[in-house]
PDB file of C-alpha atoms and ligand atoms in Angstrom:
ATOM      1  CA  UNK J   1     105.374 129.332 103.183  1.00 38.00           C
ATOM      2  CA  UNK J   2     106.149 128.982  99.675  1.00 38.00           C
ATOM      3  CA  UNK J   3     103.579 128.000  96.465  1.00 36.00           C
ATOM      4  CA  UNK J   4     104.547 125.861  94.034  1.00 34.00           C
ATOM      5  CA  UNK J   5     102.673 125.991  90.832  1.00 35.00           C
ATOM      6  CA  UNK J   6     100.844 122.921  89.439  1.00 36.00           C
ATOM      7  CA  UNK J   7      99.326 123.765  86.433  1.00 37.00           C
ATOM      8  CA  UNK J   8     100.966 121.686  83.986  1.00 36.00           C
ATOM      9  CA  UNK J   9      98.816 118.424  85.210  1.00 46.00           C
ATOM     10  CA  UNK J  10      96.071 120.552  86.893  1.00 46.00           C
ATOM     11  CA  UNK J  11      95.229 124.363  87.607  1.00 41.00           C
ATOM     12  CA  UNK J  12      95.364 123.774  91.335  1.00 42.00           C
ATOM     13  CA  UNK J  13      98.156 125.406  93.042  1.00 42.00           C
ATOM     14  CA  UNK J  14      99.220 123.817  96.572  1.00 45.00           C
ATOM     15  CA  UNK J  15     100.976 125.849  99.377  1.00 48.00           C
ATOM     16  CA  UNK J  16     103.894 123.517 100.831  1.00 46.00           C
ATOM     17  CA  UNK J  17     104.612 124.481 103.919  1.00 47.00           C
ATOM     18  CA  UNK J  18     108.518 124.698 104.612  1.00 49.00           C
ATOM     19  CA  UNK J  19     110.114 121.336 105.747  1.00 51.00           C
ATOM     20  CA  UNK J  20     110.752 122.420 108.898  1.00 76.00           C
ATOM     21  CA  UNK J  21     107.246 120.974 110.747  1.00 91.00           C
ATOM     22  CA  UNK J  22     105.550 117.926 109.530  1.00 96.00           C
ATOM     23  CA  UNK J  23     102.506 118.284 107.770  1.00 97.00           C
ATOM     24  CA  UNK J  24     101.059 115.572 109.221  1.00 97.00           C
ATOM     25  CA  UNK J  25     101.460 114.712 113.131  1.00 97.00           C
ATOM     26  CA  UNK J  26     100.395 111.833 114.746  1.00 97.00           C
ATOM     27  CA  UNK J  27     100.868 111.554 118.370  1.00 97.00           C
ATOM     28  CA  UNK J  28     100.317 108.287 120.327  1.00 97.00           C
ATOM     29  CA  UNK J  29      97.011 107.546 119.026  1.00 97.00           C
ATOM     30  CA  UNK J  30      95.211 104.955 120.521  1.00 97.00           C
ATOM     31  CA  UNK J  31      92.056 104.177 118.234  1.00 97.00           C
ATOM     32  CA  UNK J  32      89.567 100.768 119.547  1.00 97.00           C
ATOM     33  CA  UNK J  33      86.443  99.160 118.516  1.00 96.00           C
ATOM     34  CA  UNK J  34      84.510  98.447 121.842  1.00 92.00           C
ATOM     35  CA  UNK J  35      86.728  96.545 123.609  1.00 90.00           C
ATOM     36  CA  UNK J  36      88.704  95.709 120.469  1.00 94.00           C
ATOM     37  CA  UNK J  37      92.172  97.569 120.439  1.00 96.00           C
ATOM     38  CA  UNK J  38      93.135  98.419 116.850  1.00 97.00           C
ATOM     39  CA  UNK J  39      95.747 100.735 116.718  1.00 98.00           C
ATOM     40  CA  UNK J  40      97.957 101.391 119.609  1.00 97.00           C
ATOM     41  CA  UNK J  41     100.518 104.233 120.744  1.00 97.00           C
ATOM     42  CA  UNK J  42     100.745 105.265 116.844  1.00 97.00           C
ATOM     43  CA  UNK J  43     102.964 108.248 116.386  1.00 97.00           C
ATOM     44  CA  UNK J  44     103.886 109.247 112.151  1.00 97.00           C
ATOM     45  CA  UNK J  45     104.716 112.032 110.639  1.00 97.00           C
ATOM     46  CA  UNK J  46     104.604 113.287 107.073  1.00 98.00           C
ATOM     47  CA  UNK J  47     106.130 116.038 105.532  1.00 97.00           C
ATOM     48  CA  UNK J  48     104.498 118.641 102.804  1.00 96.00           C
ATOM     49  CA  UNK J  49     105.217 116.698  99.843  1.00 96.00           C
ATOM     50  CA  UNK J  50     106.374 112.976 100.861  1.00 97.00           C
ATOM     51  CA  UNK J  51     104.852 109.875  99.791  1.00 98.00           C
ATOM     52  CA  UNK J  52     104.581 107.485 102.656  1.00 98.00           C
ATOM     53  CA  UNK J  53     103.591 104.024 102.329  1.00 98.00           C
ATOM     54  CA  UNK J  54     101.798 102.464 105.460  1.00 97.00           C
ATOM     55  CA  UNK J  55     101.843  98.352 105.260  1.00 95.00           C
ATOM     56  CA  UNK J  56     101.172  95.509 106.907  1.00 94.00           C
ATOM     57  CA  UNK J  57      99.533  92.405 107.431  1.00 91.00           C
ATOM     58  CA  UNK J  58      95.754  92.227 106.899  1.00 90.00           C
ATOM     59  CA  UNK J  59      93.859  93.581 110.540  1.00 92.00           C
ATOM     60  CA  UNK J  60      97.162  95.875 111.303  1.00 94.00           C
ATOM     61  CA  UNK J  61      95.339  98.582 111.809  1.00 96.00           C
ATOM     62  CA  UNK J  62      96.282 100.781 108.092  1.00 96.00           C
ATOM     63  CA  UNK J  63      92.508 101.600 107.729  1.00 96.00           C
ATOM     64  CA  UNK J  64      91.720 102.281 111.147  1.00 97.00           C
ATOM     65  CA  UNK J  65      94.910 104.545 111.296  1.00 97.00           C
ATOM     66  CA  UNK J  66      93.378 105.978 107.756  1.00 97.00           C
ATOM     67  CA  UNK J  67      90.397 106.746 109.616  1.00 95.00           C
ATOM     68  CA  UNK J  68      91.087 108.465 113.037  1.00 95.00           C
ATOM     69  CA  UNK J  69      93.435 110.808 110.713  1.00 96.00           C
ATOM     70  CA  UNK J  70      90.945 111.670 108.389  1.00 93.00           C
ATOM     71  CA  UNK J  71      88.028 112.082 110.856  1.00 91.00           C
ATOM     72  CA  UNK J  72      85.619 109.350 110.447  1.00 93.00           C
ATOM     73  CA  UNK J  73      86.641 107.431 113.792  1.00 94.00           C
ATOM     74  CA  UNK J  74      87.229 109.190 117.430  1.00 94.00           C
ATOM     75  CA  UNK J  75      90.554 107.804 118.401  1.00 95.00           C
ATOM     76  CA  UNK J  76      90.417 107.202 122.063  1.00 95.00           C
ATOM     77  CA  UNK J  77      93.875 109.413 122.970  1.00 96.00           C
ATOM     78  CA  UNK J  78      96.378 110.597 121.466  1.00 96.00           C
ATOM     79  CA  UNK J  79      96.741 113.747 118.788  1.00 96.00           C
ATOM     80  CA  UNK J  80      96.767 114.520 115.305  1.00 96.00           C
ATOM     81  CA  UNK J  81      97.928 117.527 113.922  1.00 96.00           C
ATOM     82  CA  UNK J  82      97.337 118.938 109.992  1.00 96.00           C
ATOM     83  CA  UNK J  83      99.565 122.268 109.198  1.00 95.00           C
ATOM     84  CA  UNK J  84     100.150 122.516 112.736  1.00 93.00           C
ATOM     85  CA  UNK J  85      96.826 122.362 114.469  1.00 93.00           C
ATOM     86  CA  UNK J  86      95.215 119.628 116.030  1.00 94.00           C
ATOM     87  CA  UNK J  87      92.009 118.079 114.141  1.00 92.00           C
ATOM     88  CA  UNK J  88      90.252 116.228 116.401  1.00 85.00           C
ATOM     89  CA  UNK J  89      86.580 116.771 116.717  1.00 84.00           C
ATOM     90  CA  UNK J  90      86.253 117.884 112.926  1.00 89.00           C
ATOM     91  CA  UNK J  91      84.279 115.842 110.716  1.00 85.00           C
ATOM     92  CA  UNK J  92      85.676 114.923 107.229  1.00 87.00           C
ATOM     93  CA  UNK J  93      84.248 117.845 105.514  1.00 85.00           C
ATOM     94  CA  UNK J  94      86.106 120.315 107.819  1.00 91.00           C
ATOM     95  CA  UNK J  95      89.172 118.479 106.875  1.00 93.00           C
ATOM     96  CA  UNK J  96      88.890 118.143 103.010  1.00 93.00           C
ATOM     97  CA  UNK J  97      88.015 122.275 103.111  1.00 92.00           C
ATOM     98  CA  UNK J  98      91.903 122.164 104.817  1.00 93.00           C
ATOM     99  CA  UNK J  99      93.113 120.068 102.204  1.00 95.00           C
ATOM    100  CA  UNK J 100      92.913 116.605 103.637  1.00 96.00           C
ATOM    101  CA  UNK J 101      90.840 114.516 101.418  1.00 95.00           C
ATOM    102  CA  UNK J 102      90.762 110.505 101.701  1.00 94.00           C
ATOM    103  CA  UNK J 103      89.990 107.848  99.350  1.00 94.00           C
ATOM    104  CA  UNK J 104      88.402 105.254 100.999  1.00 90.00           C
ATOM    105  CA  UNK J 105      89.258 101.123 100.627  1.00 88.00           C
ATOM    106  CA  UNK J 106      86.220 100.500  98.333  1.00 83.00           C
ATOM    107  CA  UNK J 107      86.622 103.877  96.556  1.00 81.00           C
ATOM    108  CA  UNK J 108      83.338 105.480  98.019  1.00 85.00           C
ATOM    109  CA  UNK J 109      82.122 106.511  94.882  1.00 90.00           C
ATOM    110  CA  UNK J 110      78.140 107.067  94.473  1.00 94.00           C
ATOM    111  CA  UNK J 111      76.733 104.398  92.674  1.00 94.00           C
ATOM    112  CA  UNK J 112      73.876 105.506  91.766  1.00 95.00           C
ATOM    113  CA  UNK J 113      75.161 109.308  90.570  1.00 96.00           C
ATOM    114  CA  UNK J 114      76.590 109.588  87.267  1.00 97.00           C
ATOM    115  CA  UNK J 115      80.439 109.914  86.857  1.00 97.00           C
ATOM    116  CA  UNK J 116      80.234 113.644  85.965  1.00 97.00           C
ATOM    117  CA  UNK J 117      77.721 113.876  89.115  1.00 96.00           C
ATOM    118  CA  UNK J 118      80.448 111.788  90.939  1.00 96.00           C
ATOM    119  CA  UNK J 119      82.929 114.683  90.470  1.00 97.00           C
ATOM    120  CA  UNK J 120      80.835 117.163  90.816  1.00 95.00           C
ATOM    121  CA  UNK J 121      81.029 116.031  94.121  1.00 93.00           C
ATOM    122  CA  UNK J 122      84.761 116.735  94.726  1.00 91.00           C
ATOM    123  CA  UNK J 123      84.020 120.398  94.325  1.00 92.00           C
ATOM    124  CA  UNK J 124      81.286 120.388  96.573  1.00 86.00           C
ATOM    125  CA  UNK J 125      82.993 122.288  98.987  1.00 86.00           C
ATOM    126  CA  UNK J 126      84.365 124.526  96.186  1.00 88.00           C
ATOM    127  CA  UNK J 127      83.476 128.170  94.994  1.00 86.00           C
ATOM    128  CA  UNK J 128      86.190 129.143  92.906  1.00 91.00           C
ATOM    129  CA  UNK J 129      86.063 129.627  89.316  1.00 92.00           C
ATOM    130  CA  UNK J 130      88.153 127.566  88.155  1.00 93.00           C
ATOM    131  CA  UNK J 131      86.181 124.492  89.025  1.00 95.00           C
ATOM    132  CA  UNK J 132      85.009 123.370  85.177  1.00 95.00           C
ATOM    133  CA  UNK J 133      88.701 123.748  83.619  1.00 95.00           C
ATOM    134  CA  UNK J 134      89.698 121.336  86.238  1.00 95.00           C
ATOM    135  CA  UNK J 135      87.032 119.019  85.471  1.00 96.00           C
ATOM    136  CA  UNK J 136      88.090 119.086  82.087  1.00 95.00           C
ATOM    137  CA  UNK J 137      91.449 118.488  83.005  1.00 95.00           C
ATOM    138  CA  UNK J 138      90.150 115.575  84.803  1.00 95.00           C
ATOM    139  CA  UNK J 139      88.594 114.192  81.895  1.00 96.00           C
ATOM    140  CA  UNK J 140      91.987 114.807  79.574  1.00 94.00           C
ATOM    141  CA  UNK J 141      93.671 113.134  82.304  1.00 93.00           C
ATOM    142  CA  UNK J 142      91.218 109.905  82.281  1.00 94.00           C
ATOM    143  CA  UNK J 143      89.532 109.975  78.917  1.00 94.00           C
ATOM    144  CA  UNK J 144      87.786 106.762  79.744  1.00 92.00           C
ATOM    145  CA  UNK J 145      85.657 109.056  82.623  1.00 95.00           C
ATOM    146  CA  UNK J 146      85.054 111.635  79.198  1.00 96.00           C
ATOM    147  CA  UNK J 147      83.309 108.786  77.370  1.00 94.00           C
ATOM    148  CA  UNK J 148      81.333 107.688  79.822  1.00 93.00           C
ATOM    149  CA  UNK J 149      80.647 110.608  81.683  1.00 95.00           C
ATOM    150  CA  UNK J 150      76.575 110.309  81.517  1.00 95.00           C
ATOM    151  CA  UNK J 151      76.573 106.405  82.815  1.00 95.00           C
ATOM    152  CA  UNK J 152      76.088 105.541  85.837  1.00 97.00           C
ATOM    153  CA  UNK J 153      78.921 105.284  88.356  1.00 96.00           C
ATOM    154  CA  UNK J 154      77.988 102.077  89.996  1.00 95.00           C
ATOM    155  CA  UNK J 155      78.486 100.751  86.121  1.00 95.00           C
ATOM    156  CA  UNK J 156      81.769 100.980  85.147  1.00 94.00           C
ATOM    157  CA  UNK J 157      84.505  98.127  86.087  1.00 92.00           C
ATOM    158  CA  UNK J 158      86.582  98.339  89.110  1.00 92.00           C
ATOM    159  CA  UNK J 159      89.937  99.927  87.928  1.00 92.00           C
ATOM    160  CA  UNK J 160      87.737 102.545  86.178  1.00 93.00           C
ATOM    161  CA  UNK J 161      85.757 102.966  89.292  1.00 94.00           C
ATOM    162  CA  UNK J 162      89.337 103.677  91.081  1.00 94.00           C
ATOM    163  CA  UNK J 163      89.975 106.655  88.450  1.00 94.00           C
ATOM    164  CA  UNK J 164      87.019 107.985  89.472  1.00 96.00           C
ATOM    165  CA  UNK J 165      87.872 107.874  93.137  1.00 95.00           C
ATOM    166  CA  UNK J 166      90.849 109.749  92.821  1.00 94.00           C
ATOM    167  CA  UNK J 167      89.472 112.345  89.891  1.00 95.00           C
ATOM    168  CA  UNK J 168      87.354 113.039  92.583  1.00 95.00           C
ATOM    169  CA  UNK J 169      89.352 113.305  95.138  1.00 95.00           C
ATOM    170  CA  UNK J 170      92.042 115.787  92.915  1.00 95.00           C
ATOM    171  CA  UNK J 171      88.946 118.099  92.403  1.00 95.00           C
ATOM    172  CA  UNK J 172      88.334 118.623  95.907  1.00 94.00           C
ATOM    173  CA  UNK J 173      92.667 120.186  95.533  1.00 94.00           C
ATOM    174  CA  UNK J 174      94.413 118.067  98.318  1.00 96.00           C
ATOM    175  CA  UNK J 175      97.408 118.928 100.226  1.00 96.00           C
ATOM    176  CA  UNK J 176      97.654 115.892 101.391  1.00 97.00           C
ATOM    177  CA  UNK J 177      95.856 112.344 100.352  1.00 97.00           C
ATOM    178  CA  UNK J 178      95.506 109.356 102.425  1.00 97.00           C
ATOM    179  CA  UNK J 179      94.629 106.439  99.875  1.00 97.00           C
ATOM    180  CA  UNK J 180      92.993 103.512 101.309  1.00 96.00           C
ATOM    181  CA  UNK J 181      94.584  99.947  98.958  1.00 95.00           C
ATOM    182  CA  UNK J 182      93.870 101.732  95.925  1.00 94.00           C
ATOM    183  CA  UNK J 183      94.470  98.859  93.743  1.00 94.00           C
ATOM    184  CA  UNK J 184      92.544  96.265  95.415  1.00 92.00           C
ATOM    185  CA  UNK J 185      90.800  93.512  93.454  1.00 89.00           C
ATOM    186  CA  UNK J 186      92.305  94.969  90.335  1.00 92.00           C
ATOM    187  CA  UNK J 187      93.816  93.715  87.418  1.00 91.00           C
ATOM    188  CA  UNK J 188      97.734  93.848  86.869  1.00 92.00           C
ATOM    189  CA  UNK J 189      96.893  96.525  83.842  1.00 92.00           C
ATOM    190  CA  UNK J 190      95.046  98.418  85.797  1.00 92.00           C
ATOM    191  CA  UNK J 191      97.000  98.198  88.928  1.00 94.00           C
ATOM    192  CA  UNK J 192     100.039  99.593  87.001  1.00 94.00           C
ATOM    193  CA  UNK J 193      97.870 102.366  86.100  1.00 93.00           C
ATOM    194  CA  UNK J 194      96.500 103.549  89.568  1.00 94.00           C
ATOM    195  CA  UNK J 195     100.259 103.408  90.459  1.00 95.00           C
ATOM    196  CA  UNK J 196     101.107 105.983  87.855  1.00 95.00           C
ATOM    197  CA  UNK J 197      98.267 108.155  88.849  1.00 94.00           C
ATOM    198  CA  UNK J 198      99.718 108.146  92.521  1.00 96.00           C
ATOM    199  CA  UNK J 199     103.105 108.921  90.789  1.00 96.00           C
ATOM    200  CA  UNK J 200     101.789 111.980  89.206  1.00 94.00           C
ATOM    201  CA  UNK J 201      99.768 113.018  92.005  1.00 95.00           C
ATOM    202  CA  UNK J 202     103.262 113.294  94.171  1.00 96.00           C
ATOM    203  CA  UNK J 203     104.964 115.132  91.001  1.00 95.00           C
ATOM    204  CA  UNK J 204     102.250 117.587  91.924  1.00 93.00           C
ATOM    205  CA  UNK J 205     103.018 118.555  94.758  1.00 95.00           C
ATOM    206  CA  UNK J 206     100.284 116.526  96.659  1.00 97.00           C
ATOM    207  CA  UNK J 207     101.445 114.766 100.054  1.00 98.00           C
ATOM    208  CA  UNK J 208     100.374 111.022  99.843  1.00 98.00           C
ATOM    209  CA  UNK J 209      99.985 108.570 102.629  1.00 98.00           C
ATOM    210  CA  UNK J 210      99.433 105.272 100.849  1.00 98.00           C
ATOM    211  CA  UNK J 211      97.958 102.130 102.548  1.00 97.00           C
ATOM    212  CA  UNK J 212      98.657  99.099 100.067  1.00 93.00           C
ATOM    213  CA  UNK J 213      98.382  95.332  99.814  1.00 87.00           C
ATOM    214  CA  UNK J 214     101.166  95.052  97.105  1.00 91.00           C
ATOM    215  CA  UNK J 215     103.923  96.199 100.239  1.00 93.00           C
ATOM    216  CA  UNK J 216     106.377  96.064  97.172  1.00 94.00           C
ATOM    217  CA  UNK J 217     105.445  98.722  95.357  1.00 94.00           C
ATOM    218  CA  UNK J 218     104.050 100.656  98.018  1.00 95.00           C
ATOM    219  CA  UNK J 219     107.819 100.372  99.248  1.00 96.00           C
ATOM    220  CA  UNK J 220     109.269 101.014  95.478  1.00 96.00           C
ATOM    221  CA  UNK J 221     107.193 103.776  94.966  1.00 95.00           C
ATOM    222  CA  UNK J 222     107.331 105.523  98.650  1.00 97.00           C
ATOM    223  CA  UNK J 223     109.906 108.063  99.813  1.00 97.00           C
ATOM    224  CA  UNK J 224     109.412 106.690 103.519  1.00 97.00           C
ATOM    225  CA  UNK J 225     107.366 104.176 105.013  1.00 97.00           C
ATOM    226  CA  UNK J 226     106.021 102.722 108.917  1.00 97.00           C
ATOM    227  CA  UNK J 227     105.052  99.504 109.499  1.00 95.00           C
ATOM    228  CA  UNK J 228     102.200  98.222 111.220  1.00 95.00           C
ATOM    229  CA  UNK J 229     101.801  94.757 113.180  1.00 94.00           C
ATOM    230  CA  UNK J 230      99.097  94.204 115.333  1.00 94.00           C
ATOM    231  CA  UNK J 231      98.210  97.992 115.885  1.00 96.00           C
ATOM    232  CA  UNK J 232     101.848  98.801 116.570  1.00 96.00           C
ATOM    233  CA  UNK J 233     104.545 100.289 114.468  1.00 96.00           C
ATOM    234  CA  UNK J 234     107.432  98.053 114.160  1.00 94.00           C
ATOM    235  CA  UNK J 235     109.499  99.663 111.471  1.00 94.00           C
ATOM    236  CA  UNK J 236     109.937 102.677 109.948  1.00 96.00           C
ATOM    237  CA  UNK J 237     112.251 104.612 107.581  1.00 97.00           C
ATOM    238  CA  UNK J 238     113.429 104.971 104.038  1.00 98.00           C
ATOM    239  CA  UNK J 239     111.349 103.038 101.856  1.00 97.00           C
ATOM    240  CA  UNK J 240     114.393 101.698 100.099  1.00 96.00           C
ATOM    241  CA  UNK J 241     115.785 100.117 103.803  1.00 96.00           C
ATOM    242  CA  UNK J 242     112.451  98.844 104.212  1.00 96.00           C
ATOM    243  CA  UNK J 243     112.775  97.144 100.786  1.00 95.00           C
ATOM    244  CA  UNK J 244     116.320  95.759 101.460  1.00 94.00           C
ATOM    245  CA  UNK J 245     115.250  94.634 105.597  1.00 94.00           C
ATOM    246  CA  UNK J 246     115.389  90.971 105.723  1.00 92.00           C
ATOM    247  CA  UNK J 247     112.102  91.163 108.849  1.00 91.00           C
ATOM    248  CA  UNK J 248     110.433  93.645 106.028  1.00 92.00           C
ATOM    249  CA  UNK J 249     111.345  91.203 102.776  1.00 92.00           C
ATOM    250  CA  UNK J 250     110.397  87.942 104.982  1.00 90.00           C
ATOM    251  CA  UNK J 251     107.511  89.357 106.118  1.00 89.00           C
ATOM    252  CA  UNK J 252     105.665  91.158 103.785  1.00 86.00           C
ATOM    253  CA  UNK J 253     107.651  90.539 100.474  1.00 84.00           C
ATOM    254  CA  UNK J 254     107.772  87.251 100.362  1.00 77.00           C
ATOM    255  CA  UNK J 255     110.841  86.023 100.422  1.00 63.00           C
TER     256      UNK J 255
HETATM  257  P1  ATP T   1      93.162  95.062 105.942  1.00 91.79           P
HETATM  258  O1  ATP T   1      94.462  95.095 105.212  1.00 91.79           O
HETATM  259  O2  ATP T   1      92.629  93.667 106.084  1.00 91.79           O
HETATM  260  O3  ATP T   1      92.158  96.046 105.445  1.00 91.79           O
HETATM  261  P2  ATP T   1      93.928  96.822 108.149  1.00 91.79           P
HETATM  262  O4  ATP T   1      95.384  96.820 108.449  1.00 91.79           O
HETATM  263  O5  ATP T   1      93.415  97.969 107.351  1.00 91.79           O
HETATM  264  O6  ATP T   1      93.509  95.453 107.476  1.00 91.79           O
HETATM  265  P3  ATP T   1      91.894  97.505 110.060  1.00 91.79           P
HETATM  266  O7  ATP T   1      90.788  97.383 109.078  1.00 91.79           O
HETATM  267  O8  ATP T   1      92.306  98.843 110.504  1.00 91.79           O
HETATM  268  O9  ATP T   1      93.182  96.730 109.538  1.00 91.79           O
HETATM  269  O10 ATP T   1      91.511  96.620 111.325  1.00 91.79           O
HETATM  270  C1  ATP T   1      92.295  96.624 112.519  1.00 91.79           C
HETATM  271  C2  ATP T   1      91.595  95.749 113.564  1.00 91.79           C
HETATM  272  O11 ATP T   1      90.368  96.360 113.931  1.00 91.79           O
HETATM  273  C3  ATP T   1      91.247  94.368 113.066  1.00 91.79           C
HETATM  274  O12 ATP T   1      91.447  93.480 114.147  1.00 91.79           O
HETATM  275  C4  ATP T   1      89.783  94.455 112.714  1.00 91.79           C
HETATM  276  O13 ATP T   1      89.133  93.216 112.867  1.00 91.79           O
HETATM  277  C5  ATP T   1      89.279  95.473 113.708  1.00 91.79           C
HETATM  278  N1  ATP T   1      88.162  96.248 113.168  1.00 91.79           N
HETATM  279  C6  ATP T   1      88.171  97.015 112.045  1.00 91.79           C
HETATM  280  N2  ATP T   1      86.975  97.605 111.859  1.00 91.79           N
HETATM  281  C7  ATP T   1      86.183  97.198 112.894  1.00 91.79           C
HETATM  282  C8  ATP T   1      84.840  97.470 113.278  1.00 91.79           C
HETATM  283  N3  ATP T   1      84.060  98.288 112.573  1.00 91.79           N
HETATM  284  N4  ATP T   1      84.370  96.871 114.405  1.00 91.79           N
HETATM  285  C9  ATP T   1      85.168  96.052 115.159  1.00 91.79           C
HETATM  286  N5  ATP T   1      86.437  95.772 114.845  1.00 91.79           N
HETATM  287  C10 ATP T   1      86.955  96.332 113.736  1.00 91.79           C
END
């Protein structure tokens, strides 16, 4: 086990487990919707520090897969493993306490709450003290959260909503973060944005399994990447292959 020190962007430090075992384990997981089979026979793996792109079509299966991992759906079979121990049966909360924190499709933020309320929330299950220096560093980070950080969260445009998502999400200190389309619905400025946050997040140190609609940048910006058809992987490897398979490019880039 070694620590690497991530201070310069945040004071969180994250514990990267040697390369040897995969951080993440997925073991033919079978995950359905009453008689609706969504993901089939999955098996992925992600290593302490990797960003991994999921993609495919619309209905593949990238949320549902999103979901069983992070602990919001009961897969039917198959296992999941997080730093070497099998998660099923724990709830979302047990898993963010271990480091495994999601962003949903929709960013999940509370309307309702303020922003500064909002993440408050990411430190919920928090009780160091270093939890208002990284709220500030939050704020540096997104300075448009700092101005607004009375109004209401439910208020604030889509892209800025996103910010919010994943502020929250870096206060609750990931190891690993499963982003559901991040950049959904949002405008090319802001879209270039989110993808620089997701850079920086890597830099970190942070594990990142990224589900995205743009399949080129997901590929561009991934170390490795699966693809999903139908519930089944069909593809896997370096994202760069990916980016250069004529099935990947005629598929999903368009060309
Ligand atoms: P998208 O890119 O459109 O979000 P996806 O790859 O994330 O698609 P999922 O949302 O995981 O796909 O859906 C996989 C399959 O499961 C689809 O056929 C979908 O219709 C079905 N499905 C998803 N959620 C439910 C649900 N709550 N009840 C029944 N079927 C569902």
């Amino acid at each position: 086990m070694s620590t690497v020190d991530v201070s310069v962007s945040m004071s969180v430090s994250i514990e990267v487990d040697e390369l040897t075992e995969p951080q993440l384990s997925v073991r033919q997981l079978h995950v359905a919707y009453g008689g609706i089979q969504a993901v089939k026979n999955l098996n992925l793996d992600l290593y302490a520090g990797e960003l991994v792109s999921l993609i495919g079509a619309n209905g593949a299966g990238k949320t549902t897969t999103l979901k069983a991992i992070c602990g919001l759906l009961a897969p039917q079979s198959g296992e999941v493993r997080f730093n070497g121990h099998p998660i099923a049966g724990q709830g979302p909360w047990a898993l963010v306490e271990q480091g495994l924190v999601m962003v949903p499709e929709g960013r999940g933020i509370f309307a309702r709450m303020s922003i500064d309320e909002n993440l408050r929330m990411g430190c919920y299950l928090r009780k160091d003290k270093d939890i208002e220096s990284d709220i500030d560093t939050v704020y540096r980070r997104f300075p448009r959260l700092k101005e607004r950080h009375r109004q209401l969260a439910g208020t604030l445009s889509g892209g800025e909503q996103q910010l919010l998502a994943m502020g929250r999400a870096l206060l609750a200190k990931p190891r690993l973060l499963l982003l559901d389309e991040p950049t959904m619905g949002l405008a090319p400025i802001m879209v270039d944005q989110i993808f620089e946050v997701v850079r920086e997040v890597s830099s970190m140190g942070v594990t990142v399994l990224l589900v995205e609609q743009n399949a080129h940048r997901a590929l561009e910006m991934a170390d490795r990447a699966y693809v999903l058809d139908s519930g089944e992987l069909v593809l896997s490897g370096p994202a760069k292959e990916l980016l250069d398979n004529p099935q990947v490019q005629a598929a999903y880039l368009g060309a």
